[in-house]
Amino acid sequence: AEMRHELTSKGAEAALVSGSGATVFGVFRQEAAALEARDSIRRARGWWTSAVRACDGALVCHDGSSIDPQHVG
């Protein structure tokens, strides 16, 4: 609940917990807000964070890496 609140307070339209709670994600309309939230949480908590764009194909992270949704467990 704490991380969901943090994401929404940083501009996420929605923040959800995936599965048993190991993953929390926020949905942002503004890319700049998503990037700021990513960086802020990384600095404050030292957690692995990423910002991605939703699309029909592979997800491309801002660091240039990609995630193929067909191969995500």
GROMACS .gro file of N, CA and C in nm:
model
  219
    1ALA      N    1   0.082  -0.120   0.000
    1ALA     CA    2   0.000   0.000   0.000
    1ALA      C    3   0.086   0.126   0.000
    2GLU      N    4   0.197   0.119   0.072
    2GLU     CA    5   0.286   0.236   0.080
    2GLU      C    6   0.344   0.272  -0.057
    3MET      N    7   0.391   0.172  -0.132
    3MET     CA    8   0.448   0.199  -0.263
    3MET      C    9   0.341   0.241  -0.362
    4ARG      N   10   0.223   0.184  -0.354
    4ARG     CA   11   0.114   0.227  -0.441
    4ARG      C   12   0.083   0.374  -0.416
    5HIS      N   13   0.078   0.415  -0.290
    5HIS     CA   14   0.055   0.556  -0.257
    5HIS      C   15   0.168   0.643  -0.311
    6GLU      N   16   0.291   0.597  -0.297
    6GLU     CA   17   0.405   0.676  -0.346
    6GLU      C   18   0.395   0.696  -0.497
    7LEU      N   19   0.360   0.592  -0.571
    7LEU     CA   20   0.347   0.605  -0.716
    7LEU      C   21   0.234   0.701  -0.755
    8THR      N   22   0.118   0.689  -0.690
    8THR     CA   23   0.009   0.780  -0.725
    8THR      C   24   0.040   0.923  -0.684
    9SER      N   25   0.113   0.940  -0.576
    9SER     CA   26   0.150   1.076  -0.535
    9SER      C   27   0.251   1.138  -0.632
   10LYS      N   28   0.319   1.054  -0.711
   10LYS     CA   29   0.414   1.103  -0.810
   10LYS      C   30   0.352   1.113  -0.949
   11GLY      N   31   0.220   1.093  -0.959
   11GLY     CA   32   0.152   1.116  -1.085
   11GLY      C   33   0.096   0.994  -1.155
   12ALA      N   34   0.108   0.876  -1.097
   12ALA     CA   35   0.052   0.757  -1.162
   12ALA      C   36  -0.101   0.764  -1.162
   13GLU      N   37  -0.161   0.729  -1.274
   13GLU     CA   38  -0.307   0.722  -1.283
   13GLU      C   39  -0.358   0.604  -1.201
   14ALA      N   40  -0.278   0.498  -1.197
   14ALA     CA   41  -0.311   0.378  -1.120
   14ALA      C   42  -0.181   0.315  -1.075
   15ALA      N   43  -0.185   0.246  -0.963
   15ALA     CA   44  -0.070   0.171  -0.913
   15ALA      C   45  -0.123   0.039  -0.860
   16LEU      N   46  -0.062  -0.069  -0.906
   16LEU     CA   47  -0.112  -0.202  -0.873
   16LEU      C   48   0.001  -0.291  -0.824
   17VAL      N   49  -0.037  -0.394  -0.748
   17VAL     CA   50   0.056  -0.495  -0.701
   17VAL      C   51   0.034  -0.619  -0.786
   18SER      N   52   0.142  -0.679  -0.832
   18SER     CA   53   0.132  -0.798  -0.914
   18SER      C   54   0.164  -0.922  -0.831
   19GLY      N   55   0.084  -1.024  -0.847
   19GLY     CA   56   0.110  -1.151  -0.779
   19GLY      C   57   0.112  -1.138  -0.629
   20SER      N   58   0.217  -1.193  -0.568
   20SER     CA   59   0.227  -1.193  -0.422
   20SER      C   60   0.278  -1.062  -0.365
   21GLY      N   61   0.301  -0.964  -0.451
   21GLY     CA   62   0.344  -0.833  -0.403
   21GLY      C   63   0.489  -0.800  -0.430
   22ALA      N   64   0.559  -0.890  -0.498
   22ALA     CA   65   0.700  -0.864  -0.528
   22ALA      C   66   0.718  -0.756  -0.634
   23THR      N   67   0.614  -0.731  -0.711
   23THR     CA   68   0.619  -0.630  -0.817
   23THR      C   69   0.506  -0.530  -0.797
   24VAL      N   70   0.543  -0.403  -0.803
   24VAL     CA   71   0.445  -0.295  -0.797
   24VAL      C   72   0.467  -0.210  -0.921
   25PHE      N   73   0.359  -0.171  -0.988
   25PHE     CA   74   0.377  -0.089  -1.106
   25PHE      C   75   0.275   0.022  -1.110
   26GLY      N   76   0.316   0.131  -1.175
   26GLY     CA   77   0.228   0.246  -1.192
   26GLY      C   78   0.206   0.272  -1.339
   27VAL      N   79   0.090   0.324  -1.371
   27VAL     CA   80   0.056   0.361  -1.508
   27VAL      C   81   0.050   0.513  -1.513
   28PHE      N   82   0.133   0.572  -1.596
   28PHE     CA   83   0.145   0.717  -1.607
   28PHE      C   84   0.102   0.764  -1.744
   29ARG      N   85   0.036   0.877  -1.752
   29ARG     CA   86   0.004   0.938  -1.882
   29ARG      C   87   0.123   1.018  -1.934
   30GLN      N   88   0.197   1.079  -1.844
   30GLN     CA   89   0.309   1.163  -1.882
   30GLN      C   90   0.442   1.090  -1.863
   31GLU      N   91   0.518   1.079  -1.970
   31GLU     CA   92   0.646   1.009  -1.965
   31GLU      C   93   0.741   1.074  -1.864
   32ALA      N   94   0.744   1.206  -1.860
   32ALA     CA   95   0.835   1.275  -1.767
   32ALA      C   96   0.805   1.237  -1.622
   33ALA      N   97   0.678   1.225  -1.587
   33ALA     CA   98   0.640   1.188  -1.451
   33ALA      C   99   0.684   1.044  -1.421
   34ALA      N  100   0.671   0.955  -1.519
   34ALA     CA  101   0.713   0.817  -1.501
   34ALA      C  102   0.864   0.808  -1.479
   35LEU      N  103   0.938   0.885  -1.557
   35LEU     CA  104   1.084   0.884  -1.542
   35LEU      C  105   1.127   0.942  -1.408
   36GLU      N  106   1.061   1.047  -1.365
   36GLU     CA  107   1.094   1.108  -1.235
   36GLU      C  108   1.060   1.011  -1.121
   37ALA      N  109   0.946   0.945  -1.129
   37ALA     CA  110   0.910   0.847  -1.026
   37ALA      C  111   1.011   0.734  -1.022
   38ARG      N  112   1.049   0.684  -1.139
   38ARG     CA  113   1.150   0.578  -1.147
   38ARG      C  114   1.279   0.620  -1.078
   39ASP      N  115   1.329   0.736  -1.115
   39ASP     CA  116   1.456   0.783  -1.059
   39ASP      C  117   1.447   0.812  -0.911
   40SER      N  118   1.337   0.873  -0.869
   40SER     CA  119   1.317   0.907  -0.728
   40SER      C  120   1.313   0.783  -0.640
   41ILE      N  121   1.240   0.682  -0.682
   41ILE     CA  122   1.230   0.558  -0.604
   41ILE      C  123   1.364   0.485  -0.602
   42ARG      N  124   1.433   0.484  -0.714
   42ARG     CA  125   1.566   0.421  -0.720
   42ARG      C  126   1.662   0.488  -0.622
   43ARG      N  127   1.663   0.622  -0.622
   43ARG     CA  128   1.753   0.696  -0.531
   43ARG      C  129   1.715   0.674  -0.385
   44ALA      N  130   1.587   0.684  -0.354
   44ALA     CA  131   1.541   0.678  -0.215
   44ALA      C  132   1.549   0.538  -0.155
   45ARG      N  133   1.521   0.436  -0.235
   45ARG     CA  134   1.510   0.300  -0.180
   45ARG      C  135   1.617   0.204  -0.229
   46GLY      N  136   1.685   0.241  -0.337
   46GLY     CA  137   1.786   0.152  -0.392
   46GLY      C  138   1.727   0.032  -0.466
   47TRP      N  139   1.600   0.041  -0.504
   47TRP     CA  140   1.534  -0.070  -0.572
   47TRP      C  141   1.561  -0.066  -0.721
   48TRP      N  142   1.551  -0.182  -0.786
   48TRP     CA  143   1.555  -0.188  -0.931
   48TRP      C  144   1.425  -0.129  -0.981
   49THR      N  145   1.434  -0.035  -1.072
   49THR     CA  146   1.316   0.029  -1.129
   49THR      C  147   1.334   0.041  -1.279
   50SER      N  148   1.226   0.050  -1.352
   50SER     CA  149   1.231   0.066  -1.496
   50SER      C  150   1.108   0.143  -1.543
   51ALA      N  151   1.123   0.211  -1.653
   51ALA     CA  152   1.010   0.278  -1.718
   51ALA      C  153   0.999   0.218  -1.858
   52VAL      N  154   0.880   0.178  -1.896
   52VAL     CA  155   0.858   0.120  -2.028
   52VAL      C  156   0.738   0.186  -2.094
   53ARG      N  157   0.730   0.173  -2.224
   53ARG     CA  158   0.613   0.221  -2.298
   53ARG      C  159   0.529   0.099  -2.337
   54ALA      N  160   0.400   0.110  -2.323
   54ALA     CA  161   0.311   0.002  -2.365
   54ALA      C  162   0.300   0.003  -2.517
   55CYS      N  163   0.299  -0.115  -2.575
   55CYS     CA  164   0.285  -0.127  -2.720
   55CYS      C  165   0.240  -0.269  -2.753
   56ASP      N  166   0.219  -0.296  -2.881
   56ASP     CA  167   0.175  -0.429  -2.923
   56ASP      C  168   0.290  -0.529  -2.932
   57GLY      N  169   0.412  -0.480  -2.947
   57GLY     CA  170   0.528  -0.568  -2.963
   57GLY      C  171   0.610  -0.575  -2.836
   58ALA      N  172   0.740  -0.590  -2.853
   58ALA     CA  173   0.831  -0.597  -2.740
   58ALA      C  174   0.831  -0.465  -2.664
   59LEU      N  175   0.847  -0.471  -2.534
   59LEU     CA  176   0.856  -0.351  -2.452
   59LEU      C  177   1.000  -0.302  -2.455
   60VAL      N  178   1.019  -0.174  -2.478
   60VAL     CA  179   1.153  -0.118  -2.485
   60VAL      C  180   1.175  -0.028  -2.364
   61CYS      N  181   1.275  -0.062  -2.284
   61CYS     CA  182   1.308   0.017  -2.165
   61CYS      C  183   1.387   0.140  -2.206
   62HIS      N  184   1.386   0.240  -2.121
   62HIS     CA  185   1.459   0.363  -2.152
   62HIS      C  186   1.609   0.344  -2.152
   63ASP      N  187   1.659   0.235  -2.093
   63ASP     CA  188   1.803   0.210  -2.096
   63ASP      C  189   1.844   0.138  -2.225
   64GLY      N  190   1.748   0.117  -2.316
   64GLY     CA  191   1.777   0.055  -2.444
   64GLY      C  192   1.754  -0.095  -2.448
   65SER      N  193   1.738  -0.158  -2.332
   65SER     CA  194   1.710  -0.302  -2.331
   65SER      C  195   1.565  -0.325  -2.370
   66SER      N  196   1.532  -0.447  -2.403
   66SER     CA  197   1.394  -0.477  -2.441
   66SER      C  198   1.346  -0.603  -2.371
   67ILE      N  199   1.216  -0.613  -2.358
   67ILE     CA  200   1.152  -0.727  -2.294
   67ILE      C  201   1.048  -0.778  -2.392
   68ASP      N  202   1.059  -0.902  -2.433
   68ASP     CA  203   0.961  -0.963  -2.523
   68ASP      C  204   0.849  -1.021  -2.438
   69PRO      N  205   0.725  -0.967  -2.446
   69PRO     CA  206   0.617  -1.015  -2.362
   69PRO      C  207   0.584  -1.162  -2.384
   70GLN      N  208   0.622  -1.217  -2.498
   70GLN     CA  209   0.598  -1.359  -2.524
   70GLN      C  210   0.688  -1.448  -2.438
   71HIS      N  211   0.798  -1.392  -2.386
   71HIS     CA  212   0.894  -1.470  -2.310
   71HIS      C  213   0.906  -1.430  -2.164
   72VAL      N  214   0.811  -1.354  -2.116
   72VAL     CA  215   0.811  -1.315  -1.975
   72VAL      C  216   0.731  -1.418  -1.899
   73GLY      N  217   0.794  -1.477  -1.796
   73GLY     CA  218   0.732  -1.584  -1.719
   73GLY      C  219   0.618  -1.534  -1.643
   0.00000   0.00000   0.00000
